[in-house]
Protein backbone atom coordinates (compact mmCIF):
# COMPACT_ATOMS: atom_id res chain seq x y z
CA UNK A 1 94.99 107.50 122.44
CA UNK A 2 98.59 106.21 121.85
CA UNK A 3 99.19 104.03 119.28
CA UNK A 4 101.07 100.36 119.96
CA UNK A 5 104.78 100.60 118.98
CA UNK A 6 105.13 99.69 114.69
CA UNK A 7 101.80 99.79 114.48
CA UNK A 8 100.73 102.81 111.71
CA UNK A 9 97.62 104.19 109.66
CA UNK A 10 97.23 106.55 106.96
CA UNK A 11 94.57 107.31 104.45
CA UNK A 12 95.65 108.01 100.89
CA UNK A 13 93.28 109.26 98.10
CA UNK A 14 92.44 107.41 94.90
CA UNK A 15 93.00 109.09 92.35
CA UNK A 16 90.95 108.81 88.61
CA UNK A 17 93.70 106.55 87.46
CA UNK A 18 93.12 104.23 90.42
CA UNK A 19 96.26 105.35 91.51
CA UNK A 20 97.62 106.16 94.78
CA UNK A 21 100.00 108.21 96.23
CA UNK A 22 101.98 106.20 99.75
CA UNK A 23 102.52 108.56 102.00
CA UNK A 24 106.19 109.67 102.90
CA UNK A 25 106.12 108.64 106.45
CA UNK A 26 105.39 105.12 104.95
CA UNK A 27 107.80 104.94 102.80
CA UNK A 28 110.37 105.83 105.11
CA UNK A 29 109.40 103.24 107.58
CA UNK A 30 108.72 100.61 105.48
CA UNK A 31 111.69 101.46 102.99
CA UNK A 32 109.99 101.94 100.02
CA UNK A 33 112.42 103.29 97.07
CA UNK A 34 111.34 104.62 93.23
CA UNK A 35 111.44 101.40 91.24
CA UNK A 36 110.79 98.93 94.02
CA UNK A 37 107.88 96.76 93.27
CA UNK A 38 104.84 96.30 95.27
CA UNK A 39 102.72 93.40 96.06
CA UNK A 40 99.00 93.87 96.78
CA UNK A 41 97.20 90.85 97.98
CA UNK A 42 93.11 90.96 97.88
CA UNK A 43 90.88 89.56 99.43
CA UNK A 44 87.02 90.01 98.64
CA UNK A 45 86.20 89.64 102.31
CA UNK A 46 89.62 91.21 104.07
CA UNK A 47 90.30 93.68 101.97
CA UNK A 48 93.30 95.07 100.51
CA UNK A 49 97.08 94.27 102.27
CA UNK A 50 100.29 95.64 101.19
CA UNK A 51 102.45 93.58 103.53
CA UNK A 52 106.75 94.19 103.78
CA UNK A 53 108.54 92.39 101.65
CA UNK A 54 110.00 90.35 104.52
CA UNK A 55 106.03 89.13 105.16
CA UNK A 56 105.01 88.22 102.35
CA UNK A 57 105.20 84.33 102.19
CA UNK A 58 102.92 84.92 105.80
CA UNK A 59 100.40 87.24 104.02
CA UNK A 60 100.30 85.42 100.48
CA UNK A 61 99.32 81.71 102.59
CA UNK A 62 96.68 83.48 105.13
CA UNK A 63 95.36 85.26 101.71
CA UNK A 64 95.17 82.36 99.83
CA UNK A 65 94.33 79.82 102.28
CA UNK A 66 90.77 78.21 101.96
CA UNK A 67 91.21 75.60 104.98
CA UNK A 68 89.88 73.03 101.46
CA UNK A 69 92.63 71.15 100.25
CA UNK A 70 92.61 71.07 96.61
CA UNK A 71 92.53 67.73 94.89
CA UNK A 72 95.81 66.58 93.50
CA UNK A 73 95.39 65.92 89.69
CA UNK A 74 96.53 62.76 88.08
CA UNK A 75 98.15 62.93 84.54
């Protein structure tokens, strides 16, 4: 089965620490340097995402987004 162009999967292994190690070809593709700093967005039905920096607005509003407005509070 071929895979659709830019689309990727790998599995990485927690660790006891909870860490995890992202694997090479990842970092590569996704440009991933020491120092840089991640952001992991959760969702208790979705899952985890670890979207590209250049996403993240996209990810953070379809993440967050509860199709409720919230009320506006008055002072």
């Amino acid at each position: 089965m071929r895979r659709p162009k830019g689309k990727y999967a790998w599995t990485v292994t927690v660790g006891e620490k909870g860490q995890i190690v992202i694997p090479k070809q990842a970092r590569e593709v996704f440009q991933i340097r020491p120092g840089d700093t991640l952001v992991i967005l959760g969702d208790e039905n979705r899952g985890l995402a670890i979207p590209p920096r250049s996403a993240f607005d996209r990810f953070a509003a379809a993440v967050f987004d509860t199709g409720a407005e919230e009320p506006e509070e008055t002072p």
